[in-house]
């Protein structure tokens, strides 16, 4: 099993490398790099400061740089991100004069040393403010088209829960600023994922942010004695997300390839390959843990033949609920909805009929072909079994 997983890891990351390489040679990538070259390459310490103050930041520049280089304006009232920038200032100093040839002190007519004013350039640091692209408006920046993922995910609720259990920090779904799909906050030690995204985009984003929390947390890097810039972090996180998703049958290449290429400006292919071993190792560990979580939760699709549900209301043979007062439903295609969520074949029936069938199978009705069951709960209902099968009538409510 482990050897098979490792082989799959190699094949998937090889496909990732080839997909990004194809983007590297494209015309749109060249145009994109021309613009990205105008953004300042921030130091590791400033990258940390930016991440602490605005975790979702992507493209950062100074107030004037946005105007001059990108023809964009900072929105009124926006709070700048404080970073440390080198600066130089001139200082004047009164010094004694020395003879350039003899290096002896020059004395004036009164016998006192002569003096002169000299000017020095002193290097220093100062606090400056920069702004993320989400804090600006104006001409659009050229970008690698990164289409949102729109697909559904089999067993989505269960798979989502298994992924969430791998996170070392709390996860919440809510609003994110700008175009960010999610972010990991080093300061608050939490992951925030944008709500109301597609199932595939949600899973991919969540794995991406968990990778950040596991690998790029400030304390984790300090304990390992490592320093990683934002580019390295984003390439690693998205590559791991792509690899894990691909392993479980979720293709995110339309999103992941241009995303990785966008963070790989000025990166040679051989440099990208140096990331691959670490990506394979981390993705492999993630997959192993995720498979174990799924087994713990009983999510082994090969062993599941189907799913069933009892609904407190009339249900037709094809799984349509016409009216369900207790749940506030009108017409609901229950079997279609659940099949889309789980990937299993689904059967639905009236809850009293399903309960009666259960009694015939494993309970008090065992050994009988014909059973009438009266249910008393939120109301009074009935389930009818004739010749060992549910008898629901035309509307699915024969015994009601």
XYZ file of N, CA and C in Angstrom, residues 138-381:
732
model
N -8.450 50.848 -9.699
C -7.863 51.464 -10.886
C -7.713 50.469 -12.017
N -6.674 50.655 -12.833
C -6.472 49.780 -13.974
C -6.244 48.344 -13.503
N -6.877 47.374 -14.182
C -6.681 45.974 -13.772
C -5.250 45.523 -14.045
N -4.743 44.686 -13.168
C -3.414 44.134 -13.351
C -3.498 42.901 -14.239
N -2.525 42.708 -15.129
C -2.520 41.462 -15.905
C -2.340 40.295 -14.952
N -3.050 39.237 -15.182
C -2.955 38.112 -14.263
C -3.110 36.804 -15.016
N -2.553 35.769 -14.427
C -2.763 34.436 -14.966
C -4.187 34.038 -14.603
N -4.976 33.686 -15.604
C -6.366 33.342 -15.343
C -6.424 32.122 -14.421
N -7.008 32.311 -13.259
C -7.152 31.212 -12.305
C -8.646 31.011 -12.083
N -9.266 30.136 -12.865
C -10.713 29.955 -12.738
C -11.082 29.256 -11.441
N -12.152 29.697 -10.820
C -12.622 29.025 -9.612
C -13.031 27.587 -9.939
N -12.772 26.700 -9.003
C -13.213 25.316 -9.163
C -14.715 25.250 -8.912
N -15.404 24.436 -9.681
C -16.867 24.414 -9.588
C -17.440 23.026 -9.317
N -16.591 21.998 -9.277
C -17.089 20.631 -9.182
C -17.595 20.237 -7.803
N -18.370 19.160 -7.803
C -18.822 18.575 -6.547
C -17.818 17.522 -6.096
N -17.900 17.148 -4.835
C -16.989 16.165 -4.247
C -17.818 15.029 -3.672
N -17.480 13.809 -4.060
C -18.200 12.665 -3.509
C -17.971 12.590 -2.004
N -19.022 12.216 -1.294
C -18.959 12.119 0.174
C -18.529 13.442 0.810
N -18.952 14.565 0.232
C -18.426 15.869 0.650
C -18.513 16.120 2.154
N -19.676 15.941 2.808
C -19.727 16.251 4.253
C -18.750 15.406 5.064
N -18.638 14.128 4.719
C -17.745 13.247 5.463
C -16.286 13.535 5.149
N -16.004 13.779 3.865
C -14.636 14.090 3.456
C -14.183 15.416 4.069
N -15.089 16.394 4.073
C -14.787 17.701 4.665
C -14.454 17.553 6.143
N -15.236 16.751 6.858
C -14.992 16.565 8.284
C -13.652 15.882 8.531
N -13.321 14.900 7.692
C -12.037 14.203 7.835
C -10.870 15.157 7.613
N -10.994 16.047 6.623
C -9.941 17.034 6.354
C -9.820 17.998 7.527
N -10.940 18.456 8.045
C -10.925 19.415 9.157
C -10.243 18.834 10.389
N -10.377 17.528 10.592
C -9.781 16.895 11.764
C -8.255 16.852 11.693
N -7.692 17.084 10.509
C -6.236 17.087 10.358
C -5.626 18.453 10.673
N -6.479 19.459 10.843
C -5.956 20.808 11.070
C -5.416 20.956 12.487
N -4.227 21.551 12.643
C -3.674 21.767 13.981
C -4.263 22.985 14.685
N -5.104 23.747 13.968
C -5.703 24.966 14.545
C -7.195 24.991 14.230
N -7.968 25.808 14.943
C -9.407 25.925 14.654
C -9.668 26.436 13.236
N -10.799 26.030 12.683
C -11.214 26.443 11.338
C -12.571 27.103 11.434
N -12.726 28.223 10.740
C -14.055 28.833 10.649
C -14.315 29.286 9.217
N -15.574 29.292 8.845
C -15.982 29.737 7.517
C -16.628 31.109 7.654
N -16.190 32.045 6.809
C -16.721 33.402 6.899
C -16.249 34.242 5.739
N -16.304 35.544 5.916
C -15.891 36.479 4.874
C -14.369 36.640 4.871
N -13.798 36.759 3.678
C -12.380 37.075 3.529
C -12.268 38.319 2.672
N -11.216 39.081 2.871
C -11.068 40.331 2.139
C -10.493 40.093 0.750
N -10.902 40.933 -0.194
C -10.360 40.856 -1.543
C -10.733 39.556 -2.231
N -9.777 39.019 -3.000
C -10.011 37.806 -3.765
C -9.579 36.552 -3.021
N -9.117 36.694 -1.794
C -8.597 35.547 -1.048
C -9.692 34.510 -0.808
N -9.356 33.253 -1.084
C -10.292 32.148 -0.831
C -10.205 31.699 0.628
N -9.083 32.004 1.265
C -8.881 31.645 2.660
C -7.511 32.108 3.107
N -7.236 31.980 4.391
C -5.905 32.323 4.884
C -5.673 31.679 6.247
N -4.387 31.526 6.584
C -3.986 31.066 7.909
C -3.416 32.251 8.667
N -3.947 32.519 9.845
C -3.482 33.636 10.656
C -2.467 33.149 11.679
N -1.212 33.591 11.509
C -0.156 33.260 12.469
C -0.451 33.868 13.826
N -1.074 35.032 13.823
C -1.336 35.767 15.059
C -2.464 35.112 15.864
N -3.576 34.807 15.206
C -4.738 34.249 15.898
C -4.728 32.726 15.949
N -3.802 32.108 15.199
C -3.720 30.648 15.137
C -5.064 30.052 14.712
N -5.540 30.498 13.571
C -6.786 29.980 13.032
C -6.750 30.002 11.511
N -7.583 29.163 10.922
C -7.754 29.138 9.471
C -9.137 29.696 9.158
N -9.198 30.604 8.202
C -10.469 31.172 7.755
C -10.648 30.799 6.282
N -11.781 30.196 5.962
C -12.092 29.801 4.589
C -13.357 30.526 4.153
N -13.306 31.078 2.971
C -14.460 31.808 2.444
C -15.657 30.879 2.334
N -16.798 31.361 2.790
C -17.997 30.533 2.741
C -18.678 30.643 1.378
N -19.585 29.708 1.127
C -20.400 29.690 -0.098
C -19.575 29.445 -1.356
N -18.454 28.737 -1.239
C -17.710 28.330 -2.432
C -18.165 26.930 -2.839
N -17.743 26.495 -4.015
C -18.086 25.151 -4.458
C -17.419 24.119 -3.562
N -17.893 22.889 -3.638
C -17.324 21.831 -2.799
C -15.842 21.617 -3.105
N -15.490 21.559 -4.394
C -14.093 21.304 -4.763
C -13.189 22.473 -4.361
N -13.670 23.717 -4.527
C -12.875 24.876 -4.135
C -12.687 24.914 -2.615
N -13.709 24.530 -1.885
C -13.636 24.520 -0.423
C -12.611 23.505 0.065
N -12.669 22.276 -0.466
C -11.734 21.229 -0.048
C -10.301 21.616 -0.403
N -10.088 22.095 -1.625
C -8.742 22.461 -2.062
C -8.185 23.590 -1.208
N -8.996 24.615 -0.956
C -8.560 25.754 -0.152
C -8.235 25.335 1.271
N -9.065 24.481 1.827
C -8.853 24.036 3.205
C -7.539 23.263 3.337
N -7.249 22.380 2.393
C -5.989 21.628 2.430
C -4.806 22.582 2.269
N -4.936 23.568 1.390
C -3.894 24.576 1.185
C -3.578 25.302 2.496
N -4.609 25.741 3.205
C -4.389 26.497 4.440
C -3.889 25.603 5.578
N -4.323 24.342 5.605
C -3.807 23.421 6.615
C -2.320 23.186 6.389
N -1.907 23.115 5.116
C -0.480 22.973 4.801
C 0.307 24.164 5.342
N -0.249 25.377 5.197
C 0.394 26.566 5.776
C 0.524 26.421 7.296
N -0.560 25.995 7.943
C -0.552 25.886 9.410
C 0.446 24.834 9.887
N 0.572 23.751 9.148
C 1.469 22.663 9.543
C 2.931 22.998 9.263
N 3.207 23.642 8.124
C 4.588 23.839 7.676
C 5.131 25.243 7.925
N 4.255 26.251 7.908
C 4.740 27.627 7.833
C 4.375 28.485 9.035
N 3.833 27.866 10.065
C 3.596 28.608 11.296
C 4.930 29.158 11.804
N 4.908 30.361 12.329
C 6.138 31.030 12.749
C 6.927 30.189 13.758
N 6.245 29.624 14.762
C 6.930 28.819 15.770
C 7.495 27.533 15.169
N 6.752 26.940 14.223
C 7.224 25.707 13.569
C 8.532 25.969 12.825
N 8.582 27.067 12.088
C 9.798 27.404 11.337
C 10.961 27.723 12.281
N 10.666 28.426 13.371
C 11.723 28.772 14.323
C 12.308 27.523 14.972
N 11.443 26.573 15.344
C 11.912 25.341 15.962
C 12.759 24.515 14.994
N 12.406 24.584 13.704
C 13.159 23.840 12.694
C 14.403 24.590 12.232
N 14.540 25.852 12.685
C 15.673 26.666 12.265
C 15.625 27.024 10.789
N 14.412 27.192 10.258
C 14.237 27.475 8.831
C 13.663 28.864 8.618
N 13.961 29.417 7.465
C 13.337 30.656 7.005
C 12.807 30.415 5.596
N 11.553 30.754 5.382
C 10.953 30.578 4.059
C 10.243 31.862 3.665
N 10.486 32.315 2.431
C 9.787 33.507 1.969
C 8.378 33.130 1.528
N 7.576 34.140 1.229
C 6.177 33.899 0.887
C 6.033 33.056 -0.371
N 6.932 33.265 -1.325
C 6.876 32.482 -2.565
C 7.003 30.992 -2.267
N 8.007 30.634 -1.463
C 8.221 29.231 -1.126
C 7.002 28.651 -0.421
N 6.445 29.429 0.509
C 5.280 28.957 1.259
C 4.097 28.674 0.336
N 3.831 29.593 -0.591
C 2.671 29.431 -1.473
C 2.862 28.278 -2.450
N 4.071 28.122 -2.977
C 4.336 27.011 -3.893
C 4.150 25.686 -3.161
N 4.679 25.591 -1.949
C 4.558 24.348 -1.189
C 3.100 24.051 -0.846
N 2.384 25.050 -0.340
C 1.001 24.821 0.104
C 0.097 24.412 -1.053
N 0.200 25.118 -2.188
C -0.683 24.796 -3.315
C -0.301 23.470 -3.956
N 0.994 23.169 -4.005
C 1.437 21.896 -4.576
C 0.955 20.725 -3.735
N 0.994 20.878 -2.419
C 0.491 19.836 -1.531
C -1.014 19.672 -1.705
N -1.737 20.797 -1.792
C -3.195 20.740 -1.991
C -3.525 20.028 -3.294
N -2.812 20.364 -4.366
C -3.045 19.722 -5.661
C -2.797 18.222 -5.562
N -1.670 17.835 -4.949
C -1.282 16.428 -4.885
C -2.290 15.611 -4.078
N -2.700 16.135 -2.927
C -3.657 15.424 -2.084
C -5.006 15.290 -2.802
N -5.472 16.387 -3.380
C -6.761 16.356 -4.088
C -6.715 15.374 -5.258
N -5.623 15.408 -6.020
C -5.495 14.532 -7.178
C -5.525 13.065 -6.743
N -4.901 12.753 -5.635
C -4.863 11.379 -5.126
C -6.275 10.866 -4.862
N -7.125 11.757 -4.360
C -8.491 11.345 -4.030
C -9.477 11.609 -5.174
N -8.935 11.817 -6.374
C -9.791 11.919 -7.557
C -10.354 13.289 -7.830
N -9.825 14.327 -7.177
C -10.308 15.689 -7.386
C -9.257 16.474 -8.172
N -9.526 16.765 -9.430
C -8.562 17.442 -10.303
C -8.664 18.955 -10.115
N -7.609 19.567 -9.585
C -7.591 21.018 -9.362
C -6.588 21.716 -10.271
N -6.129 21.051 -11.330
C -5.051 21.591 -12.164
C -5.398 22.934 -12.792
N -6.659 23.148 -13.176
C -7.043 24.430 -13.786
C -6.773 25.597 -12.842
N -6.889 25.346 -11.555
C -6.631 26.389 -10.549
C -5.182 26.345 -10.082
N -4.692 25.148 -9.760
C -3.385 25.014 -9.108
C -2.218 25.376 -10.020
N -2.254 24.976 -11.305
C -1.121 25.231 -12.191
C -0.840 26.730 -12.345
N -1.828 27.539 -12.723
C -1.533 28.972 -12.836
C -1.235 29.628 -11.492
N -1.816 29.120 -10.418
C -1.529 29.674 -9.090
C -0.054 29.485 -8.755
N 0.453 28.280 -8.954
C 1.855 27.988 -8.650
C 2.771 28.776 -9.582
N 2.407 28.838 -10.861
C 3.216 29.593 -11.822
C 3.275 31.069 -11.433
N 2.156 31.589 -10.926
C 2.106 32.995 -10.533
C 3.056 33.333 -9.397
N 3.315 32.363 -8.538
C 4.238 32.578 -7.424
C 5.668 32.171 -7.776
N 5.870 31.696 -9.006
C 7.177 31.151 -9.378
C 7.951 32.062 -10.317
N 7.639 33.377 -10.319
C 8.352 34.276 -11.206
C 9.849 34.249 -10.900
N 10.647 34.239 -11.968
C 12.116 34.185 -11.893
C 12.642 32.870 -11.322
N 11.772 31.878 -11.196
C 12.190 30.583 -10.670
C 12.471 29.644 -11.831
N 13.645 29.041 -11.826
C 14.015 28.084 -12.869
C 13.351 26.733 -12.569
N 13.180 25.929 -13.619
C 12.525 24.652 -13.422
C 13.307 23.757 -12.456
N 14.635 23.815 -12.518
C 15.415 22.974 -11.606
C 15.205 23.397 -10.159
N 14.933 24.708 -9.947
C 14.654 25.175 -8.596
C 13.300 24.667 -8.125
N 12.328 24.665 -9.054
C 11.000 24.146 -8.712
C 11.098 22.665 -8.339
N 11.974 21.933 -9.045
C 12.125 20.501 -8.754
C 12.658 20.269 -7.345
N 13.426 21.234 -6.822
C 13.970 21.049 -5.468
C 12.856 21.029 -4.420
N 11.705 21.631 -4.759
C 10.575 21.615 -3.833
C 9.876 20.253 -3.826
N 10.010 19.503 -4.929
C 9.145 18.359 -5.160
C 9.308 17.243 -4.132
N 10.539 16.948 -3.716
C 10.728 15.881 -2.736
C 10.020 16.205 -1.433
N 10.168 17.459 -0.969
C 9.500 17.871 0.269
C 7.982 17.853 0.093
N 7.527 18.262 -1.072
C 6.083 18.260 -1.348
C 5.545 16.835 -1.343
N 6.275 15.919 -2.012
C 5.846 14.524 -2.040
C 5.784 13.938 -0.636
N 6.804 14.235 0.169
C 6.857 13.691 1.530
C 5.689 14.199 2.374
N 5.477 15.518 2.353
C 4.405 16.100 3.165
C 3.033 15.674 2.671
N 2.844 15.672 1.343
C 1.556 15.247 0.777
C 1.289 13.787 1.112
N 2.344 12.964 1.068
C 2.180 11.551 1.397
C 1.733 11.351 2.834
N 2.324 12.115 3.753
C 1.922 12.029 5.162
C 0.482 12.494 5.333
N 0.121 13.569 4.613
C -1.248 14.122 4.675
C -2.245 13.064 4.196
N -1.932 12.417 3.082
C -2.829 11.414 2.499
C -2.997 10.223 3.438
N -1.877 9.773 4.014
C -1.943 8.637 4.935
C -2.844 8.966 6.126
N -2.660 10.148 6.703
C -3.487 10.556 7.842
C -4.954 10.690 7.442
N -5.178 11.242 6.242
C -6.547 11.440 5.776
C -7.235 10.104 5.527
N -6.505 9.136 4.960
C -7.079 7.812 4.741
C -7.451 7.152 6.068
N -6.595 7.337 7.069
C -6.881 6.771 8.389
C -8.116 7.412 9.011
N -8.231 8.744 8.856
C -9.404 9.443 9.380
C -10.675 8.949 8.704
N -10.581 8.740 7.403
C -11.755 8.292 6.653
C -12.157 6.883 7.065
N -11.156 6.039 7.335
C -11.473 4.679 7.783
C -12.100 4.704 9.162
N -11.588 5.604 10.028
C -12.163 5.737 11.366
C -13.638 6.111 11.294
N -13.956 6.925 10.300
C -15.340 7.391 10.157
C -16.157 6.440 9.296
N -15.553 5.313 8.922
C -16.276 4.310 8.145
C -16.479 4.685 6.699
N -15.626 5.579 6.163
C -15.801 6.018 4.781
C -14.937 5.152 3.872
N -15.397 3.947 3.616
C -14.712 3.068 2.679
C -15.715 2.758 1.584
N -15.663 3.503 0.518
C -16.715 3.447 -0.495
C -16.897 2.054 -1.072
N -15.788 1.307 -1.167
C -15.866 -0.022 -1.762
C -16.760 -0.949 -0.943
N -16.852 -0.690 0.354
C -17.645 -1.571 1.219
C -19.077 -1.064 1.424
N -19.420 0.066 0.862
C -20.762 0.640 1.021
C -21.577 0.411 -0.249
N -22.688 -0.284 -0.106
C -23.532 -0.568 -1.272
C -24.548 0.537 -1.530
N -24.909 1.253 -0.492
C -25.894 2.308 -0.684
C -26.264 2.936 0.637
N -27.179 3.900 0.592
C -27.635 4.600 1.798
C -29.151 4.701 1.768
N -29.742 4.721 2.955
C -31.188 4.847 3.045
C -31.583 5.919 4.029
N -32.762 6.499 3.854
C -33.232 7.558 4.746
C -34.745 7.470 4.899
N -35.192 7.659 6.142
C -36.618 7.742 6.405
C -37.014 9.188 6.633
N -38.094 9.620 5.996
C -38.520 11.021 6.053
C -39.926 11.099 6.670
N -40.155 12.040 7.609
C -41.480 12.181 8.219
C -42.485 12.843 7.277
N -42.868 12.107 6.237
C -43.822 12.613 5.264
C -43.958 11.634 4.109
N -44.894 11.864 3.201
C -45.080 10.978 2.039
C -43.867 11.026 1.113
N -43.426 9.846 0.648
C -42.289 9.747 -0.261
C -42.675 8.831 -1.413
N -42.482 9.280 -2.645
C -42.800 8.461 -3.811
C -41.719 7.408 -4.031
N -42.003 6.449 -4.930
C -41.051 5.370 -5.192
C -39.727 5.876 -5.747
N -39.753 7.013 -6.446
C -38.508 7.552 -6.995
C -37.833 8.557 -6.058
N -38.252 8.579 -4.778
C -37.543 9.359 -3.772
C -37.887 10.823 -3.722
N -39.097 11.189 -4.092
C -39.510 12.594 -4.044
C -40.456 12.798 -2.858
N -40.114 13.755 -1.993
C -40.984 14.122 -0.867
C -41.915 15.226 -1.345
N -43.210 14.978 -1.240
C -44.175 15.972 -1.710
C -44.453 17.047 -0.664
N -44.375 16.655 0.613
C -44.649 17.635 1.665
C -44.140 17.072 2.985
N -43.380 17.886 3.719
C -42.862 17.439 5.012
C -42.980 18.593 5.998
N -44.039 18.566 6.789
C -44.335 19.662 7.716
C -43.235 19.808 8.764
N -42.794 18.683 9.337
C -41.819 18.730 10.434
C -40.512 19.406 10.023
N -40.099 19.230 8.770
C -38.830 19.792 8.296
C -39.017 21.052 7.462
N -40.272 21.448 7.247
C -40.521 22.666 6.475
C -40.240 22.512 4.989
N -40.344 21.270 4.470
C -40.074 21.026 3.044
C -41.350 21.097 2.227
N -41.203 21.525 1.003
C -42.259 21.381 0.015
C -41.935 20.140 -0.800
N -41.670 20.327 -2.086
C -41.231 19.212 -2.923
C -39.706 19.117 -2.835
N -39.198 17.946 -2.471
C -37.761 17.738 -2.292
C -37.348 16.413 -2.926
N -36.391 16.471 -3.839
C -35.859 15.258 -4.477
C -34.768 14.686 -3.573
N -35.174 13.963 -2.552
C -34.260 13.522 -1.502
C -33.159 12.618 -2.037
N -33.527 11.617 -2.831
C -32.516 10.657 -3.296
C -31.480 11.324 -4.195
N -31.911 12.265 -5.034
C -30.964 12.971 -5.906
C -29.996 13.817 -5.088
N -30.521 14.508 -4.079
C -29.692 15.369 -3.241
C -28.637 14.552 -2.484
N -29.066 13.444 -1.892
C -28.143 12.633 -1.102
C -27.137 11.893 -1.978
N -27.564 11.475 -3.162
C -26.633 10.800 -4.070
C -25.523 11.757 -4.494
N -25.884 13.017 -4.738
C -24.882 14.014 -5.123
C -23.897 14.271 -3.980
N -24.391 14.223 -2.736
C -23.532 14.487 -1.578
C -22.636 13.310 -1.231
N -23.157 12.079 -1.367
C -22.417 10.908 -0.895
C -21.761 10.103 -1.997
N -22.322 10.160 -3.216
C -21.808 9.313 -4.297
C -22.378 7.906 -4.246
N -23.257 7.615 -3.272
C -23.851 6.287 -3.128
C -25.237 6.241 -3.782
N -25.682 5.027 -4.076
C -27.082 4.840 -4.439
C -27.919 5.071 -3.184
N -29.027 5.785 -3.325
C -29.831 6.172 -2.160
C -31.282 5.750 -2.355
N -31.875 5.207 -1.298
C -33.299 4.901 -1.269
C -33.935 5.703 -0.147
N -35.115 6.265 -0.412
C -35.816 7.054 0.596
C -37.236 6.516 0.770
N -37.747 6.633 1.984
C -39.105 6.196 2.248
C -39.694 6.928 3.420
N -40.997 6.771 3.618
C -41.661 7.353 4.780
C -41.063 6.742 6.046
N -40.838 7.564 7.073
C -40.121 7.077 8.253
C -40.855 5.938 8.970
N -42.190 5.975 8.993
C -42.945 4.903 9.646
C -42.823 3.604 8.849
N -42.860 3.698 7.518
C -42.690 2.510 6.682
C -41.298 1.918 6.854
N -40.300 2.800 6.908
C -38.921 2.342 7.078
C -38.754 1.679 8.452
N -39.372 2.258 9.486
C -39.311 1.677 10.830
C -39.977 0.297 10.842
N -41.104 0.173 10.155
C -41.809 -1.116 10.082
C -40.943 -2.166 9.392
N -40.260 -1.761 8.320
C -39.367 -2.676 7.611
C -38.220 -3.122 8.516
N -37.733 -2.194 9.339
C -36.681 -2.534 10.292
C -37.143 -3.552 11.312
N -38.386 -3.429 11.769
C -38.930 -4.386 12.727
C -39.064 -5.774 12.111
N -39.462 -5.811 10.839
C -39.573 -7.099 10.142
C -38.197 -7.725 9.946
N -37.213 -6.890 9.714
C -35.851 -7.380 9.442
C -35.130 -7.821 10.710
N -35.157 -6.960 11.746
C -34.357 -7.243 12.932
C -35.125 -7.154 14.250
N -36.407 -6.763 14.216
C -37.113 -6.491 15.461
C -38.290 -7.396 15.741
N -39.348 -6.797 16.312
C -40.509 -7.558 16.758
C -41.321 -8.169 15.633
N -41.144 -7.727 14.415
C -41.911 -8.285 13.300
C -41.182 -9.382 12.559
N -40.022 -9.810 13.087
C -39.243 -10.825 12.393
C -40.036 -12.133 12.321
N -40.064 -12.720 11.136
C -40.796 -13.975 10.936
C -42.181 -13.772 10.362
N -42.623 -12.503 10.244
C -43.945 -12.206 9.699
C -43.810 -11.534 8.335
N -44.683 -11.907 7.396
C -44.666 -11.282 6.076
C -45.531 -10.032 6.031
N -46.550 -9.960 6.890
C -47.473 -8.840 6.875
C -47.488 -8.185 8.263
N -47.155 -6.904 8.291
C -47.063 -6.194 9.574
C -47.642 -4.789 9.433
N -48.425 -4.381 10.412
C -48.878 -2.994 10.511
C -48.249 -2.400 11.765
N -47.566 -1.274 11.600
C -46.901 -0.632 12.734
C -47.463 0.766 12.912
N -47.854 1.075 14.157
C -48.360 2.409 14.470
C -47.247 3.165 15.208
N -46.915 4.351 14.733
C -45.872 5.170 15.369
C -46.506 6.364 16.065
N -46.061 6.626 17.281
C -46.559 7.767 18.050
C -45.348 8.599 18.462
N -45.263 9.817 17.969
C -44.130 10.678 18.281
C -44.540 12.116 18.128
N -44.022 12.787 17.081
C -44.448 14.159 16.806
C -45.873 14.174 16.287
N -46.364 13.005 15.907
C -47.741 12.827 15.463
C -48.042 11.346 15.478
N -49.139 10.940 14.876
C -49.474 9.523 14.778
C -49.334 9.107 13.324
N -48.544 8.049 13.098
C -48.337 7.569 11.738
C -48.407 6.063 11.703
